Short mmCIF file of C-alpha atoms and ligand atoms in Angstrom, two decimals:
data_model
loop_
_atom_site.label_atom_id
_atom_site.label_comp_id
_atom_site.label_asym_id
_atom_site.label_seq_id
_atom_site.Cartn_x
_atom_site.Cartn_y
_atom_site.Cartn_z
CA UNK A 1 125.76 82.98 153.14
CA UNK A 2 127.19 85.72 150.96
CA UNK A 3 125.31 88.01 148.60
CA UNK A 4 127.96 88.68 145.97
CA UNK A 5 128.83 86.90 142.75
CA UNK A 6 132.52 86.00 142.86
CA UNK A 7 134.36 84.84 139.79
CA UNK A 8 137.30 85.64 137.55
CA UNK A 9 137.21 87.24 134.12
CA UNK A 10 140.36 86.81 132.04
CA UNK A 11 142.51 86.77 135.17
CA UNK A 12 140.70 89.64 136.93
CA UNK A 13 138.99 88.78 140.24
CA UNK A 14 135.44 90.20 140.38
CA UNK A 15 132.85 90.43 143.13
CA UNK A 16 129.53 91.70 141.81
CA UNK A 17 126.79 92.86 144.14
CA UNK A 18 124.47 94.84 141.88
CA UNK A 19 124.18 92.73 138.80
CA UNK A 20 121.16 90.76 137.58
CA UNK A 21 122.34 87.12 137.87
CA UNK A 22 119.95 85.95 135.15
CA UNK A 23 121.52 88.28 132.60
CA UNK A 24 123.26 86.16 129.98
CA UNK A 25 127.03 86.06 129.99
CA UNK A 26 127.02 87.23 126.36
CA UNK A 27 125.08 90.46 127.01
CA UNK A 28 127.08 91.09 130.18
CA UNK A 29 130.41 90.70 128.36
CA UNK A 30 129.41 92.87 125.43
CA UNK A 31 127.27 95.53 127.10
CA UNK A 32 128.76 95.81 130.59
CA UNK A 33 132.40 94.97 129.91
CA UNK A 34 132.78 96.11 126.30
CA UNK A 35 134.25 92.71 125.37
CA UNK A 36 132.75 92.51 121.91
CA UNK A 37 135.08 89.79 120.62
CA UNK A 38 132.44 87.28 121.72
CA UNK A 39 129.76 87.38 119.01
CA UNK A 40 126.03 86.81 118.92
CA UNK A 41 124.80 84.68 116.02
CA UNK A 42 121.67 82.78 117.00
CA UNK A 43 121.24 83.51 120.76
CA UNK A 44 120.02 79.95 121.26
CA UNK A 45 123.12 77.79 121.54
CA UNK A 46 123.19 76.59 117.95
CA UNK A 47 125.98 78.45 116.15
CA UNK A 48 128.90 78.65 118.61
CA UNK A 49 129.77 82.29 117.72
CA UNK A 50 129.48 83.16 121.43
CA UNK A 51 131.73 80.32 122.66
CA UNK A 52 133.84 81.20 125.68
CA UNK A 53 135.72 78.87 128.00
CA UNK A 54 135.00 78.32 131.69
CA UNK A 55 137.86 77.11 133.86
CA UNK A 56 136.94 75.42 137.13
CA UNK A 57 138.33 73.07 139.75
CA UNK A 58 136.48 69.75 139.99
CA UNK A 59 135.68 68.03 143.30
CA UNK A 60 139.17 66.50 143.32
CA UNK A 61 140.81 69.89 142.68
CA UNK A 62 141.66 69.16 139.05
CA UNK A 63 141.55 72.07 136.61
CA UNK A 64 138.95 71.69 133.85
CA UNK A 65 138.25 73.79 130.77
CA UNK A 66 134.68 73.83 129.46
CA UNK A 67 133.62 75.38 126.15
CA UNK A 68 130.20 77.00 126.71
CA UNK A 69 127.71 79.10 124.80
CA UNK A 70 127.72 82.51 126.52
CA UNK A 71 124.39 83.41 124.90
CA UNK A 72 122.39 80.98 127.07
CA UNK A 73 124.48 80.97 130.26
CA UNK A 74 123.25 83.07 133.20
CA UNK A 75 126.05 84.96 134.89
CA UNK A 76 124.79 83.66 138.25
CA UNK A 77 126.25 80.30 137.22
CA UNK A 78 129.77 81.79 137.05
CA UNK A 79 130.28 81.68 140.82
CA UNK A 80 133.65 80.08 141.61
CA UNK A 81 134.75 79.85 137.97
CA UNK A 82 136.97 81.74 135.57
CA UNK A 83 135.61 83.02 132.28
CA UNK A 84 138.12 83.14 129.44
CA UNK A 85 137.10 85.13 126.37
CA UNK A 86 139.00 85.64 123.15
CA UNK A 87 140.36 88.89 124.59
CA UNK A 88 141.94 86.83 127.39
CA UNK A 89 144.14 84.85 125.00
CA UNK A 90 147.45 86.52 124.43
CA UNK A 91 148.85 85.23 121.14
CA UNK A 92 147.93 81.68 122.05
CA UNK A 93 149.06 78.95 119.59
CA UNK A 94 145.41 78.47 118.60
CA UNK A 95 145.32 82.02 117.24
CA UNK A 96 148.64 81.57 115.44
CA UNK A 97 147.46 78.29 113.94
CA UNK A 98 144.25 79.92 112.66
CA UNK A 99 146.40 82.54 110.91
CA UNK A 100 148.87 79.96 109.56
CA UNK A 101 146.11 77.71 108.20
CA UNK A 102 143.92 80.54 106.83
CA UNK A 103 141.10 79.52 109.17
CA UNK A 104 139.18 82.79 108.91
CA UNK A 105 137.50 84.83 106.18
CA UNK A 106 134.79 87.29 107.31
CA UNK A 107 135.84 86.49 110.87
CA UNK A 108 132.41 86.50 112.51
CA UNK A 109 132.65 82.89 113.65
CA UNK A 110 136.38 83.07 114.38
CA UNK A 111 136.40 84.00 118.10
CA UNK A 112 133.98 81.14 118.75
CA UNK A 113 136.16 78.66 116.87
CA UNK A 114 139.28 79.95 118.61
CA UNK A 115 137.69 79.40 122.01
CA UNK A 116 136.35 75.95 121.09
CA UNK A 117 139.84 75.00 119.90
CA UNK A 118 141.40 76.52 123.02
CA UNK A 119 139.25 74.24 125.19
CA UNK A 120 140.23 71.33 122.92
CA UNK A 121 143.94 72.13 123.31
CA UNK A 122 143.58 72.48 127.07
CA UNK A 123 141.87 69.11 127.48
CA UNK A 124 144.00 66.27 128.77
CA UNK A 125 141.55 63.76 127.23
CA UNK A 126 140.26 65.62 124.18
CA UNK A 127 137.21 64.56 122.23
CA UNK A 128 137.87 63.96 118.50
CA UNK A 129 138.69 67.27 116.80
CA UNK A 130 135.59 67.09 114.58
CA UNK A 131 133.45 66.78 117.73
CA UNK A 132 135.32 69.69 119.35
CA UNK A 133 134.08 72.07 116.65
CA UNK A 134 130.73 70.41 115.82
CA UNK A 135 128.95 73.16 117.77
CA UNK A 136 130.49 75.99 115.71
CA UNK A 137 129.13 77.10 112.35
CA UNK A 138 131.10 78.90 109.66
CA UNK A 139 129.36 80.14 106.57
CA UNK A 140 132.39 81.21 104.51
CA UNK A 141 135.77 79.63 105.33
CA UNK A 142 134.85 75.96 105.21
CA UNK A 143 135.93 73.58 107.91
CA UNK A 144 139.11 72.01 106.48
CA UNK A 145 141.42 74.95 107.31
CA UNK A 146 139.88 75.18 110.79
CA UNK A 147 140.45 71.48 111.41
CA UNK A 148 144.04 71.89 110.22
CA UNK A 149 144.40 74.81 112.63
CA UNK A 150 143.15 72.62 115.49
CA UNK A 151 145.73 69.95 114.73
CA UNK A 152 148.49 72.54 114.31
CA UNK A 153 147.60 74.34 117.54
CA UNK A 154 148.15 71.20 119.61
CA UNK A 155 151.55 70.77 117.95
CA UNK A 156 152.51 74.44 118.49
CA UNK A 157 151.52 74.51 122.16
CA UNK A 158 154.50 74.88 124.50
CA UNK A 159 153.92 72.46 127.42
CA UNK A 160 155.94 74.64 129.84
CA UNK A 161 154.00 77.81 129.01
CA UNK A 162 150.67 75.95 129.24
CA UNK A 163 151.64 74.42 132.60
CA UNK A 164 152.61 77.84 133.97
CA UNK A 165 149.30 79.31 132.80
CA UNK A 166 147.37 76.39 134.35
CA UNK A 167 149.25 76.75 137.63
CA UNK A 168 148.44 80.45 137.94
CA UNK A 169 144.81 79.78 137.06
CA UNK A 170 144.50 76.96 139.57
CA UNK A 171 145.82 79.25 142.32
CA UNK A 172 143.36 82.03 141.37
CA UNK A 173 140.43 79.61 141.39
CA UNK A 174 141.43 78.04 144.69
CA UNK A 175 141.46 81.51 146.28
CA UNK A 176 137.80 82.17 145.43
CA UNK A 177 135.33 81.83 148.32
CA UNK A 178 133.36 78.60 148.41
CA UNK A 179 130.07 79.51 150.02
CA UNK A 180 126.39 79.34 149.38
CA UNK A 181 125.39 82.52 147.59
CA UNK A 182 122.17 84.42 147.17
CA UNK A 183 122.21 87.40 144.86
CA UNK A 184 118.74 88.88 144.59
CA UNK A 185 116.38 85.98 143.83
CA UNK A 186 119.21 83.78 142.53
CA UNK A 187 120.01 81.06 145.06
CA UNK A 188 123.24 79.14 144.49
CA UNK A 189 123.59 76.49 147.23
CA UNK A 190 126.32 73.97 147.99
CA UNK A 191 124.22 71.26 149.68
CA UNK A 192 121.05 69.39 148.85
CA UNK A 193 119.54 70.33 152.24
CA UNK A 194 119.92 74.02 151.37
CA UNK A 195 118.41 73.44 147.94
CA UNK A 196 115.47 71.46 149.34
CA UNK A 197 114.87 74.08 152.05
CA UNK A 198 114.90 76.94 149.54
CA UNK A 199 112.52 75.17 147.16
CA UNK A 200 110.16 74.23 150.01
CA UNK A 201 109.99 77.93 150.95
CA UNK A 202 109.94 79.16 147.32
CA UNK A 203 108.08 76.47 145.35
CA UNK A 204 107.53 78.86 142.45
CA UNK A 205 111.31 79.30 141.90
CA UNK A 206 112.67 78.10 138.56
CA UNK A 207 115.22 75.30 138.84
CA UNK A 208 118.30 75.97 136.73
CA UNK A 209 120.84 73.27 135.83
CA UNK A 210 122.91 73.64 132.64
CA UNK A 211 120.54 76.25 131.24
CA UNK A 212 120.66 74.75 127.74
CA UNK A 213 116.86 74.74 127.69
CA UNK A 214 116.15 77.33 130.38
CA UNK A 215 118.57 79.87 128.86
CA UNK A 216 116.22 80.16 125.91
CA UNK A 217 113.43 81.33 128.24
CA UNK A 218 115.58 84.46 128.63
CA UNK A 219 116.86 84.95 125.09
CA UNK A 220 113.81 83.85 123.10
CA UNK A 221 110.83 84.26 125.43
CA UNK A 222 112.24 87.35 127.23
CA UNK A 223 111.08 85.95 130.55
CA UNK A 224 112.16 87.62 133.77
CA UNK A 225 113.22 84.91 136.19
CA UNK A 226 112.64 86.47 139.59
CA UNK A 227 113.49 83.42 141.67
CA UNK A 228 115.97 80.81 140.60
CA UNK A 229 117.51 77.80 142.35
CA UNK A 230 120.77 76.90 140.60
CA UNK A 231 121.73 73.24 141.15
CA UNK A 232 125.14 73.26 139.45
CA UNK A 233 127.23 73.42 142.67
CA UNK A 234 125.14 71.13 144.92
CA UNK A 235 127.72 68.54 145.89
CA UNK A 236 125.29 65.61 146.42
CA UNK A 237 123.77 66.25 142.97
CA UNK A 238 127.25 65.96 141.41
CA UNK A 239 127.55 62.30 142.55
CA UNK A 240 127.78 59.57 139.96
CA UNK A 241 127.62 56.06 141.43
CA UNK A 242 128.46 53.03 139.34
CA UNK A 243 127.04 49.94 141.10
CA UNK A 244 126.96 46.35 139.86
CA UNK A 245 123.35 46.67 138.69
CA UNK A 246 122.85 50.35 137.86
CA UNK A 247 124.25 53.83 137.44
CA UNK A 248 122.94 56.50 139.77
CA UNK A 249 123.53 59.88 138.15
CA UNK A 250 123.04 63.01 140.25
CA UNK A 251 120.87 65.73 138.78
CA UNK A 252 123.78 68.17 138.36
CA UNK A 253 126.12 65.73 136.60
CA UNK A 254 126.67 67.03 133.07
CA UNK A 255 126.53 64.95 129.91
CA UNK A 256 130.29 65.39 129.55
CA UNK A 257 130.84 64.07 133.08
CA UNK A 258 128.43 61.14 132.62
CA UNK A 259 129.64 60.31 129.13
CA UNK A 260 132.06 57.49 129.94
CA UNK A 261 129.71 55.77 132.37
CA UNK A 262 126.73 55.97 130.01
CA UNK A 263 128.74 54.98 126.94
CA UNK A 264 130.05 52.08 129.02
CA UNK A 265 126.50 50.70 129.26
CA UNK A 266 126.36 50.29 125.49
CA UNK A 267 128.31 51.94 122.65
CA UNK A 268 125.08 53.14 120.98
CA UNK A 269 124.40 55.30 124.02
CA UNK A 270 127.83 56.89 123.55
CA UNK A 271 127.02 57.56 119.87
CA UNK A 272 123.70 59.11 120.84
CA UNK A 273 125.34 61.37 123.44
CA UNK A 274 128.00 62.39 120.91
CA UNK A 275 125.11 63.72 118.82
CA UNK A 276 123.17 65.30 121.69
CA UNK A 277 123.87 68.99 121.12
CA UNK A 278 127.59 69.62 120.80
CA UNK A 279 130.48 70.00 123.25
CA UNK A 280 129.15 73.37 124.45
CA UNK A 281 125.74 71.87 125.27
CA UNK A 282 127.18 68.73 126.84
CA UNK A 283 129.59 70.75 129.00
CA UNK A 284 126.71 72.12 131.09
CA UNK A 285 123.54 70.21 130.07
CA UNK A 286 122.23 67.41 132.30
CA UNK A 287 120.10 64.28 132.01
CA UNK A 288 117.79 65.61 134.74
CA UNK A 289 117.26 68.83 132.76
CA UNK A 290 116.44 66.82 129.63
CA UNK A 291 113.91 64.73 131.58
CA UNK A 292 112.31 67.65 133.46
CA UNK A 293 112.11 69.77 130.34
CA UNK A 294 110.03 66.90 128.96
CA UNK A 295 110.32 67.63 125.26
CA UNK A 296 108.73 64.79 123.26
CA UNK A 297 111.92 64.79 121.18
CA UNK A 298 114.35 64.82 124.10
CA UNK A 299 117.02 62.25 123.26
CA UNK A 300 117.89 60.67 126.57
CA UNK A 301 114.37 59.54 127.47
CA UNK A 302 113.89 56.76 124.88
CA UNK A 303 117.11 55.14 126.17
CA UNK A 304 116.13 55.62 129.80
CA UNK A 305 112.64 54.21 129.14
CA UNK A 306 114.01 51.13 127.37
CA UNK A 307 116.37 50.52 130.29
CA UNK A 308 113.52 50.94 132.83
CA UNK A 309 115.13 53.91 134.58
CA UNK A 310 113.73 55.52 137.70
CA UNK A 311 113.98 59.03 139.14
CA UNK A 312 114.74 59.91 142.74
CA UNK A 313 112.56 62.92 143.55
CA UNK A 314 112.99 65.06 146.67
CA UNK A 315 110.75 67.59 148.37
CA UNK A 316 111.91 69.02 151.67
CA UNK A 317 113.27 65.99 153.56
CA UNK A 318 110.98 63.51 151.79
CA UNK A 319 112.11 61.54 148.81
CA UNK A 320 110.36 59.05 146.53
CA UNK A 321 111.30 56.97 143.52
CA UNK A 322 109.22 57.15 140.35
CA UNK A 323 109.64 55.13 137.16
CA UNK A 324 110.40 57.38 134.18
CA UNK A 325 107.49 55.68 132.41
CA UNK A 326 105.18 57.08 135.11
CA UNK A 327 106.78 60.55 135.23
CA UNK A 328 104.97 62.27 132.35
CA UNK A 329 101.29 63.12 132.62
CA UNK A 330 100.96 64.98 129.29
CA UNK A 331 102.78 67.30 126.90
CA UNK A 332 105.60 68.78 129.04
CA UNK A 333 103.61 67.85 132.17
CA UNK A 334 104.97 65.63 134.93
CA UNK A 335 104.31 64.41 138.45
CA UNK A 336 106.71 66.85 140.17
CA UNK A 337 104.94 68.64 143.02
CA UNK A 338 105.62 72.32 143.87
CA UNK A 339 109.01 72.50 145.58
CA UNK A 340 109.99 68.99 144.41
CA UNK A 341 113.05 68.36 142.28
CA UNK A 342 114.87 65.49 140.60
CA UNK A 343 117.74 64.42 142.79
CA UNK A 344 119.12 61.55 140.71
CA UNK A 345 118.44 59.27 137.77
CA UNK A 346 118.88 55.51 138.25
CA UNK A 347 119.77 53.65 135.08
CA UNK A 348 119.75 49.82 135.23
CA UNK A 349 122.53 48.05 133.36
CA UNK A 350 121.86 45.66 130.51
CA UNK A 351 121.62 41.97 131.37
CA UNK A 352 124.15 39.60 129.77
CA UNK A 353 122.84 38.49 126.37
CA UNK A 354 120.51 41.50 126.00
CA UNK A 355 120.02 42.88 122.50
CA UNK A 356 119.92 46.67 122.49
CA UNK A 357 120.20 49.43 119.91
CA UNK A 358 119.67 53.18 119.77
CA UNK A 359 118.76 55.08 116.62
CA UNK A 360 118.59 58.86 116.20
CA UNK A 361 117.15 60.21 112.95
CA UNK A 362 117.73 63.91 112.35
CA UNK A 363 118.26 66.13 109.34
CA UNK A 364 121.82 67.02 110.33
CA UNK A 365 124.31 64.59 111.86
CA UNK A 366 125.71 67.01 114.43
CA UNK A 367 123.85 69.27 116.86
CA UNK A 368 120.34 68.56 115.63
CA UNK A 369 117.18 67.56 117.41
CA UNK A 370 115.70 64.16 116.49
CA UNK A 371 112.75 63.66 114.22
CA UNK A 372 112.51 60.14 115.64
CA UNK A 373 114.64 58.52 118.32
CA UNK A 374 114.30 54.87 119.27
CA UNK A 375 115.94 52.69 121.92
CA UNK A 376 115.06 49.03 121.59
CA UNK A 377 115.78 46.31 124.12
CA UNK A 378 115.07 42.59 124.05
CA UNK A 379 116.46 40.24 126.68
CA UNK A 380 115.44 36.90 128.17
CA UNK A 381 112.90 38.48 130.51
CA UNK A 382 111.51 41.52 128.67
CA UNK A 383 110.98 43.57 125.54
CA UNK A 384 111.06 47.36 125.99
CA UNK A 385 110.89 49.88 123.17
CA UNK A 386 111.39 53.58 124.04
CA UNK A 387 110.52 56.20 121.43
CA UNK A 388 110.86 59.95 121.05
CA UNK A 389 109.14 62.12 118.42
CA UNK A 390 106.13 59.80 118.18
CA UNK A 391 103.73 61.21 120.79
CA UNK A 392 103.18 64.16 123.12
CA UNK A 393 105.74 62.70 125.51
CA UNK A 394 108.63 60.27 125.15
CA UNK A 395 106.89 56.90 125.52
CA UNK A 396 107.14 53.14 125.41
CA UNK A 397 105.55 51.32 122.50
CA UNK A 398 103.69 48.86 124.73
CA UNK A 399 101.52 47.25 122.06
CA UNK A 400 104.51 46.72 119.78
CA UNK A 401 106.46 45.25 122.69
CA UNK A 402 103.66 42.76 123.38
CA UNK A 403 103.27 41.86 119.72
CA UNK A 404 107.01 41.36 119.14
CA UNK A 405 106.78 37.75 120.40
CA UNK A 406 104.40 37.06 117.47
CA UNK A 407 106.90 38.35 114.92
CA UNK A 408 108.36 41.55 113.61
CA UNK A 409 105.48 42.40 111.27
CA UNK A 410 103.01 42.00 114.12
CA UNK A 411 105.12 44.44 116.13
CA UNK A 412 105.25 46.92 113.24
CA UNK A 413 101.48 46.72 112.82
CA UNK A 414 101.00 47.27 116.56
CA UNK A 415 103.21 50.37 116.44
CA UNK A 416 100.43 52.11 114.51
CA UNK A 417 98.17 51.45 117.51
CA UNK A 418 100.79 52.80 119.91
CA UNK A 419 101.44 56.13 118.20
CA UNK A 420 99.66 58.80 116.16
CA UNK A 421 102.61 61.16 115.56
CA UNK A 422 102.30 64.77 114.44
CA UNK A 423 103.57 66.37 111.26
CA UNK A 424 105.87 69.33 111.87
CA UNK A 425 108.93 71.02 110.37
CA UNK A 426 111.15 68.08 111.33
CA UNK A 427 109.11 65.26 109.75
CA UNK A 428 105.65 64.30 108.58
CA UNK A 429 103.50 61.87 110.54
CA UNK A 430 103.92 59.38 107.67
CA UNK A 431 107.71 59.69 107.80
CA UNK A 432 107.75 59.21 111.55
CA UNK A 433 105.62 56.08 111.66
CA UNK A 434 107.31 54.54 108.61
CA UNK A 435 110.78 55.30 109.97
CA UNK A 436 109.87 53.91 113.40
CA UNK A 437 108.60 50.67 111.82
CA UNK A 438 111.73 50.37 109.72
CA UNK A 439 113.93 50.93 112.76
CA UNK A 440 112.16 48.02 114.43
CA UNK A 441 112.77 45.90 111.33
CA UNK A 442 116.45 46.86 111.23
CA UNK A 443 116.80 46.02 114.91
CA UNK A 444 115.12 42.67 114.35
CA UNK A 445 117.35 41.95 111.34
CA UNK A 446 120.38 42.88 113.48
CA UNK A 447 121.56 45.54 111.05
CA UNK A 448 124.21 47.56 112.85
CA UNK A 449 122.94 50.91 114.10
CA UNK A 450 126.20 52.65 113.20
CA UNK A 451 125.15 52.81 109.54
CA UNK A 452 121.77 54.17 110.54
CA UNK A 453 123.28 56.99 112.49
CA UNK A 454 124.48 58.37 109.17
CA UNK A 455 120.96 58.26 107.69
CA UNK A 456 119.23 61.51 106.78
CA UNK A 457 115.53 61.80 105.95
C1 FAD B 501 122.05 73.99 120.69
C2 FAD B 501 121.28 72.99 121.47
C3 FAD B 501 121.23 71.70 121.02
C4 FAD B 501 120.48 70.76 121.71
N1 FAD B 501 120.46 69.49 121.23
C5 FAD B 501 119.73 68.56 121.89
C6 FAD B 501 119.68 67.23 121.40
O1 FAD B 501 120.33 66.89 120.40
N2 FAD B 501 118.91 66.35 122.07
C7 FAD B 501 118.20 66.70 123.18
O2 FAD B 501 117.52 65.86 123.76
N3 FAD B 501 118.25 67.96 123.67
C8 FAD B 501 118.99 68.88 123.05
N4 FAD B 501 119.03 70.17 123.54
C9 FAD B 501 118.23 70.52 124.71
C10 FAD B 501 118.99 70.54 126.05
O3 FAD B 501 120.37 70.62 125.86
C11 FAD B 501 118.69 69.32 126.89
O4 FAD B 501 117.31 69.17 127.09
C12 FAD B 501 119.44 69.33 128.24
O5 FAD B 501 119.50 68.04 128.74
C13 FAD B 501 118.80 70.24 129.27
O6 FAD B 501 119.54 70.13 130.48
P1 FAD B 501 120.01 71.40 131.30
O7 FAD B 501 120.82 70.89 132.43
O8 FAD B 501 120.64 72.39 130.42
O9 FAD B 501 118.59 71.93 131.83
P2 FAD B 501 118.08 73.41 132.10
O10 FAD B 501 118.00 74.14 130.83
O11 FAD B 501 118.82 74.03 133.20
O12 FAD B 501 116.61 73.06 132.61
C14 FAD B 501 115.67 72.45 131.74
C15 FAD B 501 114.37 72.21 132.52
O13 FAD B 501 114.57 71.23 133.51
C16 FAD B 501 114.26 71.77 134.82
N5 FAD B 501 115.22 71.14 135.72
C17 FAD B 501 116.58 71.12 135.59
N6 FAD B 501 117.12 70.40 136.58
C18 FAD B 501 116.08 69.96 137.35
C19 FAD B 501 116.01 69.15 138.54
N7 FAD B 501 117.09 68.65 139.12
N8 FAD B 501 114.78 68.90 139.04
C20 FAD B 501 113.67 69.40 138.45
N9 FAD B 501 113.68 70.17 137.35
C21 FAD B 501 114.88 70.43 136.81
C22 FAD B 501 114.37 73.26 134.66
O14 FAD B 501 113.58 73.95 135.61
C23 FAD B 501 113.85 73.44 133.24
O15 FAD B 501 112.45 73.40 133.23
C24 FAD B 501 119.78 71.13 122.88
C25 FAD B 501 119.86 72.44 123.35
C26 FAD B 501 120.61 73.37 122.65
C27 FAD B 501 120.70 74.76 123.17
S1 FES B 502 125.01 83.07 119.64
FE1 FES B 502 124.80 81.20 118.54
S2 FES B 502 125.42 79.77 120.05
FE2 FES B 502 125.38 81.60 121.13
S1 FES B 503 134.79 83.15 108.56
FE1 FES B 503 132.89 83.98 107.96
S2 FES B 503 131.44 82.81 109.10
FE2 FES B 503 133.29 81.79 109.42
#
């Protein structure tokens, strides 16, 4: 096991021994390396001003480019990767296209947009261009010139020059050591046995996956994380199995990696994931992190509850399977024991003939947390309604499910017995319960959810 942090920064091979691995990449770039092109806007993953690109080799050795928010990424997670900042681009077509299309005014957001568009241009299967920049905010230019720049950049790119750059990068990445690493209290294992052993010996250690929730402990709560177990390189946790009856998604599989499989279960799940954070969040964030974080407005849980998903939990060499509906014991409380972690999420597939819909209501279409999220399933054998934003935890509406056989209005009346939602800055209690009832009615009336996804409160 080595005790250095080995990665590449804009082509330069680094091996750090004396750095705090829970320092954010943004502060490290700006304060330690003087690379101030990467900006800080919100320090919580919302504005994209700090976007940089991570290059990495996947399990099959393919080169991937991930846009990430440097403000909430711990540098300990850089092991084995290359960080590309705006200073690392040398007159790339993206930069030229931004100039040609007048994509910048005050310029504060510009490095973040350039890097988001760089990742877009480097992707062999790009997301739609509007999705590629949905995680970047600009307060003065307006988005049309930036979208034009994105389209132009792909046209300007010289395939030979890009291939040469990719080849050199692939060789640099392949030359990095691939070993379990411990730098101070930051443990970065390659196998699930190592992870389980470390957590058994250090049950108080914080588990870090994508860091899209945990990163805010550092930037907003100023917490010192003395002991951390990073799961992002644990090979068994990167497995995604697609069986006849279910998906089994390892705890370190990111939303971006799970997207096709989950969207393949039902198109509404794809639409929901497209609106879960933005590309930067989905590049590192995980289902397991969403579940363990346990926010009552976490978006994946209503879907997983409706589909009757289960969690594989592991502690030392012991593992057990727990239904997601039995996982939460209260507001952000769950049944995980000290030293126990989520190993995988099992998601049953829909039965033929099942009726299913997912609705996310939020104030903004892109990159916004739900006020209410509902996933509704009716098939020959069962009725399961999963809700977020209605209680202290994501929860099933059991009384409404039971009453649904008596008619839709009986189900809507029973929903009031299921939930006593709170009023907060996202929605009032009245809005939440009324919206949830109306979502049930829309589902019953078979009104397409696509239109509802556009709805704003
Ligand atoms: C800008 C922004 C937008 C967002 N938008 C949305 C949104 O639209 N909808 C939504 O639901 N969420 C949203 N989130 C929240 C966040 O992205 C998700 O909750 C994400 O799924 C967290 O996963 P992660 O891998 O980043 O977890 P981390 O941040 O690494 O960890 C989160 C928690 O889970 C624990 N944990 C992680 N992995 C495990 C494991 N294997 N076993 C046990 N515990 C574990 C950690 O200890 C921590 O307590 C957003 C976040 C940001 C920053
Ligand atoms: S500074 Fe706003 S997303 Fe990082
Ligand atoms: S150019 Fe000023 S914020 Fe985008």
